[in-house]
Short mmCIF file of C-alpha atoms in Angstrom, two decimals:
data_model
loop_
_atom_site.label_atom_id
_atom_site.label_comp_id
_atom_site.label_asym_id
_atom_site.label_seq_id
_atom_site.Cartn_x
_atom_site.Cartn_y
_atom_site.Cartn_z
CA MET A 28 0.07 -0.38 -0.30
CA SER A 29 1.47 3.74 -1.81
CA ARG A 30 1.19 6.61 1.21
CA ALA A 31 2.44 9.83 2.16
CA MET A 32 4.19 10.23 5.27
CA ALA A 33 2.62 9.50 8.65
CA LEU A 34 2.73 9.89 12.34
CA ALA A 35 2.95 7.34 14.77
CA PRO A 36 1.10 8.32 18.20
CA ASN A 37 4.16 9.02 19.92
CA GLY A 38 4.97 10.98 17.36
CA GLU A 39 7.55 8.89 14.57
CA SER A 40 7.71 8.49 10.95
CA THR A 41 5.87 4.93 10.46
CA ILE A 42 6.74 3.15 7.21
CA GLU A 43 4.88 0.35 5.76
CA GLU A 44 5.47 0.06 2.37
CA SER A 45 6.91 3.29 0.08
CA PRO A 46 5.65 3.23 -3.30
CA LEU A 47 9.92 3.31 -3.66
CA LEU A 48 10.14 -0.51 -2.61
CA LEU A 49 6.76 -1.66 -3.72
CA ALA A 50 8.45 -1.29 -7.03
CA SER A 51 11.38 -3.82 -6.50
CA GLY A 52 9.10 -6.67 -6.80
CA LEU A 53 9.65 -8.50 -3.47
CA ASP A 54 7.20 -8.67 -1.68
CA SER A 55 7.13 -9.25 1.90
CA GLY A 56 4.43 -11.89 2.53
CA SER A 57 5.92 -13.87 0.28
CA PRO A 58 9.49 -14.03 0.84
CA ARG A 59 12.09 -16.59 -0.70
CA SER A 60 12.99 -19.48 1.40
CA PRO A 61 15.81 -18.03 3.66
CA ASP A 62 17.94 -21.02 2.95
CA ALA A 63 17.67 -20.68 -0.61
CA ALA A 64 18.14 -16.81 -0.98
CA PRO A 65 21.64 -15.29 -0.96
CA ARG A 66 23.19 -13.74 2.29
CA SER A 67 22.33 -9.98 2.55
CA LEU A 68 25.02 -9.28 4.19
CA ASP A 69 27.04 -10.49 0.60
CA ALA A 70 25.19 -8.00 -1.42
CA SER A 71 25.26 -5.21 -3.81
CA ILE A 72 23.90 -1.79 -4.07
CA THR A 73 19.95 -2.43 -5.43
CA TRP A 74 18.66 0.30 -6.94
CA ALA A 75 15.94 0.37 -3.88
CA CYS A 76 18.51 0.93 -1.46
CA LEU A 77 20.20 3.49 -4.46
CA ALA A 78 16.70 5.19 -5.12
CA SER A 79 16.20 5.60 -1.49
CA GLY A 80 19.50 7.08 -0.58
CA ALA A 81 19.71 9.21 -3.61
CA LEU A 82 16.20 10.99 -2.25
CA MET A 83 17.37 11.77 1.25
CA CYS A 84 20.84 13.18 -0.58
CA LEU A 85 17.92 15.86 -1.62
CA ALA A 86 19.23 17.01 1.83
CA PRO A 87 22.88 17.42 1.64
CA LEU A 88 22.22 18.79 -1.98
CA GLN A 89 20.42 21.48 -0.36
CA TYR A 90 23.71 22.23 1.98
CA GLY A 91 26.21 22.54 -0.69
CA TYR A 92 23.33 25.04 -2.52
CA HIS A 93 23.35 27.50 0.66
CA ILE A 94 27.47 26.90 1.59
CA ALA A 95 28.24 28.52 -1.43
CA GLU A 96 25.49 30.94 -2.69
CA LEU A 97 27.11 34.25 -1.10
CA ASN A 98 30.40 33.61 -3.56
CA THR A 99 29.31 35.29 -6.96
CA PRO A 100 27.04 37.17 -6.04
CA LYS A 101 28.76 39.48 -3.06
CA GLY A 102 29.52 42.08 -5.62
CA ILE A 103 26.55 43.29 -6.86
CA ILE A 104 24.33 42.39 -2.77
CA THR A 105 26.64 44.94 -0.78
CA THR A 106 27.48 47.31 -4.06
CA CYS A 107 24.34 48.86 -5.97
CA ASP A 108 24.54 49.14 -9.79
CA LYS A 109 22.83 52.30 -10.21
CA ASP A 110 22.35 50.64 -14.31
CA ALA A 111 20.49 48.08 -13.16
CA ALA A 112 16.52 47.70 -13.71
CA HIS A 113 15.49 48.16 -10.23
CA TRP A 114 12.25 46.12 -8.66
CA ALA A 115 9.82 48.41 -6.82
CA SER A 116 9.69 47.30 -3.72
CA LEU A 117 12.99 45.85 -2.63
CA PRO A 118 16.46 46.63 -2.47
CA LEU A 119 18.66 46.89 -5.59
CA CYS A 120 21.14 46.27 -3.41
CA LEU A 121 21.76 45.34 0.57
CA PRO A 122 24.84 48.00 0.81
CA MET A 123 27.62 46.32 3.78
CA ASN A 124 31.07 46.42 4.65
CA ASP A 125 33.79 43.39 4.94
CA ALA A 126 32.14 42.66 8.03
CA MET A 127 29.21 43.06 7.73
CA PHE A 128 29.63 40.61 4.09
CA SER A 129 31.27 38.23 7.03
CA LEU A 130 28.67 38.50 9.08
CA ALA A 131 26.51 36.97 7.08
CA THR A 132 28.81 34.28 5.90
CA SER A 133 29.77 32.95 9.47
CA MET A 134 25.83 32.98 10.68
CA PHE A 135 24.75 30.38 8.32
CA ALA A 136 28.00 28.71 10.59
CA VAL A 137 26.31 29.86 13.52
CA GLY A 138 22.83 28.08 12.35
CA GLY A 139 23.99 24.65 11.41
CA LEU A 140 25.98 24.52 14.78
CA LEU A 141 22.88 24.92 16.73
CA GLY A 142 20.95 22.24 13.27
CA SER A 143 23.60 19.34 14.49
CA LEU A 144 23.55 19.88 18.26
CA SER A 145 19.53 18.94 17.41
CA ALA A 146 19.58 17.12 14.71
CA GLY A 147 20.62 13.55 16.98
CA TRP A 148 17.60 13.98 19.52
CA MET A 149 15.20 15.05 16.02
CA ALA A 150 16.38 11.52 14.56
CA GLU A 151 15.71 9.40 17.57
CA ARG A 152 12.38 11.18 17.42
CA TRP A 153 10.91 10.83 13.67
CA GLY A 154 12.90 8.70 12.31
CA ARG A 155 15.97 9.71 9.74
CA ARG A 156 13.35 9.79 7.23
CA GLY A 157 10.57 11.87 9.81
CA ALA A 158 12.98 14.19 10.87
CA LEU A 159 14.81 15.66 7.37
CA ALA A 160 10.33 16.63 5.46
CA TYR A 161 10.35 17.78 9.16
CA ASN A 162 13.78 19.90 8.08
CA SER A 163 12.77 21.40 5.29
CA ALA A 164 10.70 23.95 6.82
CA SER A 165 13.63 26.35 8.28
CA PHE A 166 15.42 24.86 4.12
CA ALA A 167 12.06 26.79 2.52
CA LEU A 168 11.72 29.72 5.69
CA GLY A 169 15.93 30.67 5.04
CA PRO A 170 15.64 31.63 1.04
CA LEU A 171 12.58 33.42 1.55
CA LEU A 172 14.04 35.60 4.65
CA MET A 173 17.05 36.01 1.94
CA ALA A 174 15.10 36.12 -0.84
CA PHE A 175 13.14 39.43 0.57
CA ALA A 176 14.89 40.93 2.20
CA MET A 177 14.51 44.18 3.24
CA SER A 178 18.11 44.81 4.98
CA PRO A 179 21.64 43.30 5.62
CA ALA A 180 20.37 41.96 9.20
CA MET A 181 17.27 40.07 8.00
CA LEU A 182 20.02 38.14 5.30
CA VAL A 183 21.57 37.97 8.19
CA VAL A 184 18.66 36.01 9.50
CA GLY A 185 18.24 33.95 6.92
CA ARG A 186 21.40 32.72 6.41
CA PHE A 187 21.14 31.72 10.59
CA VAL A 188 17.70 29.51 9.70
CA SER A 189 19.35 28.30 6.74
CA GLY A 190 22.13 26.25 8.77
CA ILE A 191 19.78 25.52 11.03
CA GLY A 192 18.23 23.04 7.88
CA SER A 193 21.56 21.99 6.68
CA GLY A 194 22.96 21.08 10.20
CA VAL A 195 20.59 18.84 10.47
CA ALA A 196 20.89 17.47 6.59
CA VAL A 197 24.40 16.82 7.13
CA VAL A 198 24.36 15.06 10.23
CA ILE A 199 21.41 12.25 9.45
CA ALA A 200 21.93 11.90 5.74
CA PRO A 201 25.03 10.49 6.32
CA LEU A 202 24.48 8.62 9.25
CA TYR A 203 21.00 7.19 6.70
CA LEU A 204 23.34 6.25 4.40
CA SER A 205 25.65 3.74 6.14
CA GLU A 206 22.15 2.39 8.30
CA ILE A 207 20.69 1.15 4.96
CA ALA A 208 24.36 0.68 2.96
CA PRO A 209 25.65 -3.50 2.13
CA VAL A 210 28.62 -3.87 4.57
CA ASN A 211 30.72 -4.09 1.66
CA TYR A 212 29.40 -1.40 0.16
CA ARG A 213 28.98 1.32 3.32
CA GLY A 214 30.93 3.53 2.09
CA THR A 215 30.18 3.66 -2.13
CA LEU A 216 26.53 4.53 -0.90
CA ASN A 217 28.32 7.03 1.52
CA LEU A 218 29.92 9.23 -0.81
CA LEU A 219 26.45 10.30 -2.05
CA ASN A 220 26.24 12.06 0.75
CA GLN A 221 29.65 14.08 -0.79
CA LEU A 222 28.53 14.16 -3.75
CA SER A 223 25.27 15.55 -3.27
CA ILE A 224 26.52 18.37 -1.25
CA VAL A 225 29.48 19.27 -4.19
CA LEU A 226 26.41 18.89 -5.99
CA GLY A 227 24.65 22.07 -5.29
CA ILE A 228 27.89 24.12 -4.66
CA LEU A 229 27.70 23.19 -8.45
CA VAL A 230 23.88 24.50 -8.95
CA THR A 231 24.59 27.46 -6.47
CA LEU A 232 28.03 28.60 -8.95
CA VAL A 233 25.84 28.20 -11.89
CA ILE A 234 22.81 30.33 -10.82
CA GLY A 235 24.61 32.71 -9.17
CA MET A 236 26.52 33.38 -12.46
CA LEU A 237 23.60 33.71 -14.43
CA ALA A 238 21.48 35.66 -12.21
CA ASN A 239 25.12 37.66 -11.62
CA GLU A 240 22.96 41.54 -13.01
CA GLY A 241 20.96 43.81 -10.76
CA PRO A 242 18.24 42.52 -8.31
CA TYR A 243 18.19 39.15 -10.22
CA TRP A 244 20.34 37.37 -7.26
CA ARG A 245 17.52 37.42 -5.10
CA LEU A 246 16.46 34.30 -6.93
CA SER A 247 19.92 33.16 -6.64
CA VAL A 248 19.39 33.24 -2.77
CA GLY A 249 15.64 32.52 -3.06
CA PHE A 250 15.94 29.40 -4.93
CA GLY A 251 16.36 27.64 -2.22
CA LEU A 252 12.99 27.48 -2.18
CA VAL A 253 12.27 25.64 -5.09
CA LEU A 254 14.91 22.99 -3.24
CA ALA A 255 13.45 22.33 -0.70
CA CYS A 256 9.80 21.78 -2.29
CA LEU A 257 11.35 19.28 -4.06
CA HIS A 258 12.29 17.24 -1.22
CA LEU A 259 9.40 17.28 0.10
CA SER A 260 7.59 15.61 -2.62
CA VAL A 261 9.49 13.20 -3.00
CA ILE A 262 11.00 12.01 0.60
CA ALA A 263 7.82 9.77 0.71
CA PHE A 264 9.39 7.06 -1.92
CA ALA A 265 12.18 6.71 0.64
CA VAL A 266 12.26 4.44 3.36
CA GLU A 267 12.73 4.55 6.84
CA SER A 268 16.49 3.25 8.02
CA PRO A 269 15.64 -0.59 8.59
CA ARG A 270 18.66 -0.45 11.21
CA TYR A 271 16.61 2.54 13.22
CA LEU A 272 13.10 0.67 13.05
CA TRP A 273 14.84 -2.45 14.58
CA SER A 274 16.68 0.42 17.31
CA ARG A 275 12.26 0.19 18.47
CA ASN A 276 11.35 -2.59 18.95
CA ARG A 277 9.57 -2.23 14.91
CA ARG A 278 11.78 -4.99 14.34
CA ALA A 279 8.83 -7.32 11.08
CA GLU A 280 8.85 -3.90 9.14
CA ALA A 281 12.23 -3.37 9.98
CA THR A 282 12.75 -6.96 8.60
CA ARG A 283 10.90 -6.14 5.74
CA ILE A 284 12.22 -2.80 4.53
CA LEU A 285 15.84 -4.81 4.98
CA ARG A 286 15.00 -7.61 2.45
CA LYS A 287 14.13 -5.54 -0.07
CA LEU A 288 17.10 -3.05 0.46
CA ARG A 289 18.92 -5.95 -0.31
CA GLN A 290 16.26 -8.25 -2.82
CA THR A 291 16.81 -11.63 -1.50
CA ALA A 292 15.15 -13.22 1.66
CA ASN A 293 17.67 -13.96 3.78
CA VAL A 294 18.44 -11.60 5.94
CA ASP A 295 19.48 -14.12 9.81
CA ASP A 296 23.02 -12.71 9.81
CA GLU A 297 22.65 -8.95 9.04
CA VAL A 298 20.00 -8.66 11.42
CA ALA A 299 21.81 -11.04 14.50
CA GLY A 300 24.32 -8.37 14.54
CA TRP A 301 22.86 -5.38 15.02
CA GLN A 302 22.32 -4.11 18.06
CA SER A 303 18.79 -3.31 19.56
CA VAL A 304 18.49 0.32 22.15
CA GLY A 305 14.58 -0.78 22.41
CA SER A 306 13.50 -1.75 25.72
CA SER A 307 13.32 -5.21 26.15
CA ASN A 308 10.23 -4.84 28.44
CA HIS A 309 8.71 -4.41 25.60
CA ALA A 310 10.51 -6.78 23.03
CA ALA A 311 9.23 -9.17 25.86
CA ARG A 312 5.37 -7.91 25.97
CA SER A 313 6.25 -8.60 22.27
CA HIS A 314 6.95 -11.86 22.54
CA ALA A 315 4.28 -12.73 24.94
CA ALA A 316 1.81 -11.17 22.72
CA GLY A 317 2.38 -13.04 19.76
CA GLU A 318 2.89 -10.18 17.88
CA PRO A 319 3.80 -10.22 14.31
CA SER A 320 7.25 -8.25 15.43
CA ALA A 321 8.23 -11.34 18.01
CA ARG A 322 7.05 -13.82 15.84
CA LEU A 323 9.07 -12.68 13.47
CA GLU A 324 12.52 -13.14 15.49
CA ALA A 325 11.54 -16.79 16.32
CA ASP A 326 11.75 -17.63 12.84
CA CYS A 327 14.87 -15.73 11.71
CA GLU A 328 16.38 -17.26 14.79
CA THR A 329 18.79 -20.33 13.42
CA PRO A 330 21.58 -22.12 15.29
CA ASP A 331 24.18 -19.97 14.06
CA THR A 332 22.07 -16.95 15.16
CA ALA A 333 20.92 -18.23 18.66
CA LYS A 334 24.03 -16.78 20.27
CA ALA A 335 24.36 -13.90 18.86
CA SER A 336 20.26 -12.93 19.67
CA ASP A 337 21.16 -13.97 23.49
CA ASP A 338 23.77 -11.46 23.08
CA SER A 339 21.65 -9.04 21.50
CA ALA A 340 19.03 -9.43 24.56
CA HIS A 341 22.36 -8.60 26.95
CA LEU A 342 22.48 -5.36 24.58
CA GLU A 343 19.20 -3.81 24.92
CA LEU A 344 19.18 -4.35 28.64
CA HIS A 345 22.28 -2.69 28.71
CA SER A 346 21.02 0.22 26.93
CA GLU A 347 18.31 1.03 28.87
CA ARG A 348 20.25 1.49 31.37
CA SER A 349 21.79 4.75 30.11
CA ALA A 350 20.75 6.59 26.92
CA VAL A 351 22.90 8.37 24.48
CA THR A 352 22.50 12.35 23.98
CA ILE A 353 24.91 14.82 23.28
CA PHE A 354 24.95 15.75 26.56
CA ASN A 355 27.24 12.19 27.50
CA ILE A 356 27.62 10.16 25.09
CA PHE A 357 31.95 11.65 26.42
CA ALA A 358 31.43 10.53 29.83
CA ILE A 359 30.43 6.63 28.71
CA ALA A 360 34.38 5.34 28.41
CA GLU A 361 33.44 2.94 25.11
CA TYR A 362 32.67 6.43 23.06
CA ARG A 363 34.92 8.01 24.35
CA LYS A 364 37.61 7.76 21.97
CA PRO A 365 35.70 7.64 18.83
CA TRP A 366 34.17 11.36 20.17
CA MET A 367 37.47 12.95 20.62
CA LEU A 368 38.40 10.66 16.77
CA VAL A 369 35.65 12.49 15.39
CA LEU A 370 35.64 16.19 16.82
CA LEU A 371 39.50 16.42 15.30
CA LEU A 372 38.38 14.69 12.04
CA GLN A 373 35.69 17.60 11.14
CA PHE A 374 37.30 20.18 12.45
CA GLY A 375 40.66 19.73 10.79
CA GLN A 376 38.78 18.99 7.52
CA GLN A 377 37.38 22.94 7.99
CA LEU A 378 41.35 23.68 9.30
CA SER A 379 42.34 22.70 5.70
CA GLY A 380 41.34 25.94 4.66
CA ILE A 381 38.73 24.18 1.92
CA ASN A 382 35.82 26.35 2.30
CA THR A 383 38.18 29.26 1.63
CA VAL A 384 38.40 28.13 -1.97
CA PHE A 385 33.96 27.86 -1.89
CA PHE A 386 33.68 31.25 0.16
CA TYR A 387 35.76 33.38 -1.42
CA SER A 388 36.81 31.53 -4.73
CA SER A 389 35.15 34.57 -6.08
CA SER A 390 36.73 37.36 -4.86
CA VAL A 391 41.26 35.71 -5.64
CA LEU A 392 39.81 35.57 -9.39
CA GLU A 393 38.59 39.21 -9.57
CA LYS A 394 41.56 40.17 -8.91
CA MET A 395 43.03 39.03 -11.06
CA PHE A 396 39.61 38.52 -13.96
CA SER A 397 37.01 40.59 -14.81
CA VAL A 398 33.59 39.53 -13.30
CA HIS A 399 32.89 38.14 -16.13
CA VAL A 400 35.71 35.26 -16.21
CA SER A 401 36.04 35.40 -12.77
CA SER A 402 32.76 33.37 -11.87
CA ILE A 403 32.87 30.32 -15.40
CA LEU A 404 35.99 29.93 -13.39
CA THR A 405 34.69 29.66 -9.98
CA VAL A 406 31.98 27.59 -11.90
CA MET A 407 34.51 24.78 -13.38
CA ILE A 408 35.95 25.70 -9.41
CA GLY A 409 32.49 23.64 -8.77
CA VAL A 410 32.49 20.84 -12.04
CA LEU A 411 35.66 19.57 -10.86
CA ASN A 412 34.62 19.39 -7.64
CA VAL A 413 31.33 16.87 -8.89
CA LEU A 414 34.63 15.63 -10.66
CA ALA A 415 37.00 14.39 -8.51
CA THR A 416 33.87 13.55 -5.79
CA ALA A 417 32.80 10.87 -7.63
CA SER A 418 36.01 9.39 -8.53
CA GLY A 419 36.33 8.66 -4.59
CA ALA A 420 33.36 7.41 -4.98
CA LEU A 421 34.47 4.55 -7.35
CA ILE A 422 37.39 3.82 -5.13
CA VAL A 423 36.73 3.81 -1.80
CA ASP A 424 35.72 0.70 -1.12
CA ARG A 425 38.68 -0.74 -3.00
CA PHE A 426 41.32 0.99 -1.38
CA GLY A 427 39.86 2.07 2.27
CA ARG A 428 39.45 4.78 3.96
CA ARG A 429 43.19 5.29 5.68
CA PRO A 430 45.11 5.04 2.23
CA LEU A 431 42.68 7.59 0.32
CA LEU A 432 42.46 10.23 3.42
CA PHE A 433 45.72 10.40 4.03
CA MET A 434 46.78 10.78 0.21
CA SER A 435 43.73 13.52 0.12
CA MET A 436 45.46 15.71 2.91
CA ALA A 437 48.76 14.94 1.93
CA ALA A 438 48.04 16.52 -2.22
CA MET A 439 46.15 18.91 0.03
CA ALA A 440 49.28 20.41 1.85
CA VAL A 441 51.07 20.48 -1.29
CA SER A 442 47.85 22.75 -3.25
CA VAL A 443 48.01 24.63 -0.08
CA THR A 444 50.90 25.73 -0.08
CA LEU A 445 51.33 25.86 -4.16
CA LEU A 446 48.42 28.97 -3.94
CA GLY A 447 49.95 30.85 -0.96
CA VAL A 448 52.94 31.24 -3.01
CA GLY A 449 51.09 32.17 -6.58
CA LEU A 450 49.31 35.08 -4.73
CA ALA A 451 52.04 36.07 -2.96
CA LEU A 452 54.10 36.50 -5.64
CA LYS A 453 51.55 38.21 -8.39
CA LEU A 454 51.77 34.48 -9.96
CA ASN A 455 48.52 34.58 -11.30
CA MET A 456 48.59 31.13 -13.65
CA LEU A 457 50.05 29.26 -10.68
CA ALA A 458 47.21 30.47 -8.34
CA VAL A 459 44.16 29.79 -10.56
CA VAL A 460 45.98 25.94 -11.18
CA SER A 461 46.25 25.84 -7.42
CA LEU A 462 43.08 26.58 -6.38
CA TYR A 463 41.91 23.79 -8.95
CA LEU A 464 44.43 21.28 -7.43
CA VAL A 465 43.29 21.63 -3.23
CA VAL A 466 39.72 20.49 -4.80
CA ALA A 467 40.58 18.32 -6.87
CA SER A 468 42.94 16.73 -3.70
CA PHE A 469 40.54 17.73 -0.71
CA ALA A 470 36.57 15.71 -3.18
CA PRO A 471 38.04 12.44 -3.06
CA GLY A 472 39.66 11.77 0.38
CA TYR A 473 39.17 14.78 2.94
CA GLY A 474 35.62 16.13 1.66
CA PRO A 475 34.03 12.71 2.46
CA VAL A 476 35.70 9.85 4.60
CA PRO A 477 34.83 12.36 7.75
CA PHE A 478 31.82 11.94 6.84
CA LEU A 479 32.21 8.53 6.33
CA LEU A 480 33.87 7.53 9.54
CA GLY A 481 32.16 9.78 11.15
CA THR A 482 28.93 7.30 11.01
CA GLU A 483 31.06 4.38 11.49
CA PHE A 484 32.71 4.79 14.26
CA PHE A 485 29.53 4.30 16.59
CA ASP A 486 26.88 2.07 16.52
CA VAL A 487 22.93 2.17 17.21
CA ARG A 488 22.95 3.43 19.97
CA ALA A 489 25.07 6.44 19.43
CA ALA A 490 24.58 7.16 16.02
CA SER A 491 22.62 10.00 16.18
CA ALA A 492 24.21 11.93 19.80
CA GLY A 493 28.19 10.98 17.65
CA GLY A 494 26.87 11.79 14.92
CA SER A 495 25.45 15.47 16.12
CA TRP A 496 28.76 16.55 17.90
CA ALA A 497 30.90 15.36 15.32
CA LEU A 498 29.05 18.03 12.13
CA ALA A 499 29.19 20.67 15.54
CA ALA A 500 32.86 20.53 15.45
CA ASN A 501 33.29 20.92 11.73
CA TRP A 502 30.33 23.61 11.50
CA VAL A 503 32.75 24.92 14.40
CA GLY A 504 36.04 25.57 12.14
CA THR A 505 32.71 26.94 9.24
CA PHE A 506 32.64 29.66 11.36
CA ILE A 507 36.26 30.59 12.90
CA VAL A 508 37.24 29.72 9.21
CA ALA A 509 34.79 32.18 7.62
CA VAL A 510 35.66 34.77 10.34
CA ALA A 511 39.14 34.57 10.88
CA PHE A 512 40.29 34.53 6.85
CA LEU A 513 40.19 38.02 5.62
CA PRO A 514 40.98 39.87 8.82
CA LEU A 515 44.13 37.44 9.40
CA GLN A 516 45.00 37.67 5.19
CA ASN A 517 44.55 41.45 6.26
CA LEU A 518 47.25 40.89 8.32
CA MET A 519 49.49 38.02 7.77
CA GLY A 520 49.56 38.57 4.35
CA GLU A 521 49.93 35.12 1.96
CA TRP A 522 51.25 33.92 5.01
CA VAL A 523 47.21 33.16 6.14
CA PHE A 524 48.12 29.93 4.20
CA ALA A 525 50.08 28.45 6.12
CA ILE A 526 48.39 28.35 8.64
CA PHE A 527 45.83 25.39 6.90
CA VAL A 528 48.95 23.89 5.69
CA SER A 529 49.62 22.80 9.62
CA ALA A 530 47.34 21.91 10.32
CA LEU A 531 46.67 19.53 8.00
CA LEU A 532 49.86 18.06 8.52
CA VAL A 533 49.26 17.76 12.83
CA CYS A 534 45.91 16.21 11.18
CA GLY A 535 47.88 14.08 9.75
CA VAL A 536 50.25 12.43 12.02
CA VAL A 537 47.31 12.12 14.49
CA PHE A 538 44.98 10.02 12.09
CA TYR A 539 47.55 8.08 11.21
CA TYR A 540 47.77 6.58 14.40
CA LYS A 541 44.22 6.22 16.12
CA ILE A 542 42.42 6.02 12.78
CA PRO A 543 42.16 2.22 11.62
CA GLU A 544 41.00 1.36 8.50
CA THR A 545 37.21 -0.24 8.95
CA LYS A 546 36.53 -1.32 5.24
CA GLY A 547 34.41 -4.58 5.12
CA ARG A 548 34.00 -4.39 8.76
CA THR A 549 30.89 -3.98 10.16
CA ILE A 550 29.71 -0.98 12.14
CA GLU A 551 29.55 -3.14 15.65
CA GLU A 552 32.42 -4.01 14.49
CA ILE A 553 34.32 -0.89 13.76
CA ALA A 554 32.41 0.22 17.58
CA LYS A 555 34.43 -2.93 19.25
CA LYS A 556 37.94 -2.19 18.19
CA LEU A 557 37.53 1.20 19.04
CA LYS A 558 36.58 1.20 23.20
#
């Protein structure tokens, strides 16, 4: 039965059958015999899994759009072109100095911090899909405020609201992708998150270039409303995370969805490895009452999975002892090490200087080229970003996370150094080539891998809280770089890039000794290794 999003009496989003899964042809009422079907642990990415992930990734795409939306139109937003066409009821521009424009840029990160810290609670309260559906409100309101801004302050508020939505999106989307992905293709599927972000950046750069005249910057910043409405209209076709449903003791539903995502009835081994965070008392009551979920668990149990089921019951009792939240995750010994690692991964990513390229590339290029040429060059940066990120998706599950991360960081250190030298010595060609090299180095490795590892380091109990803290660190780094870069550049000149190179080197050493390889391991196996 196809239906739109609905809420259960407790407020959680509920899923019976999405239209996407109905089209998969694996009816939950009559699955193939588990003994005759291939194991889900050996499954590859199915069309149902890919399509559901892609629909949810419209959320991080909006984050990518908003992060770069003020890049190209900076000049026409802050300085009025007296010869341009006027829109009678709205000011042609919003005059402001560099400090005010930096505030407008950085308030996006403040909103993102708030959204990230709220995302864990939202994901547990309404589910992964439900949380992103509600989050569309922020993605709709922010562009409206910016498109109809009457003053710089109104633009700042719009950026803040869009930041809240973006913070929620970049926590929940990668978490969702890791939870629906086959274990051997988790890295590949999770790179849909980063690919969506860079596609959003490319879209905003193209629209910014086309609307870079007179009052049309309002269309550029307002286009986010179209994306928000699009996402809200299609999100009902995605499915809820089966791992999340299992953790809420909605096990019949979780198993049914997992069978269809994997296109096999034999999901026993995969289900047996999940850590349940639902109430064991509720599970016991369900078993006594003969509820479908309890009967399904009994049907799924085999001699090979009996021990895993006992372990799962023990973990349920453990989970009742203490819920994992953003307020206590760092106080729980088994999560303290992964918590610190994801903080450093995300904060260090921003200290690499990558966002200076996306925030200020137009300003840097306009010092050397005309406005039109610099806009085209900026769009080409976005194209390269997409292509390099796509290449990472093809190799992350073949070569592993560590090689990809360290090669990316080493190449970035060289590229950022060359960028600083090119700008300092007025070597325009070297500066332009270096901008492209920075993006090409970052996109396949240091861009997506921290997001991926942030979802792999925590089991299902701590996934939401850990993801919230990881992205909070990312937003703090984004805010610091956005606020400090221009003043530091005015103070230090191009030596400011030495800070980014130093951060890359220090973080690289720490990661080399502390971060394990996670390729081909289940999330539970990784979590145990980090304890």
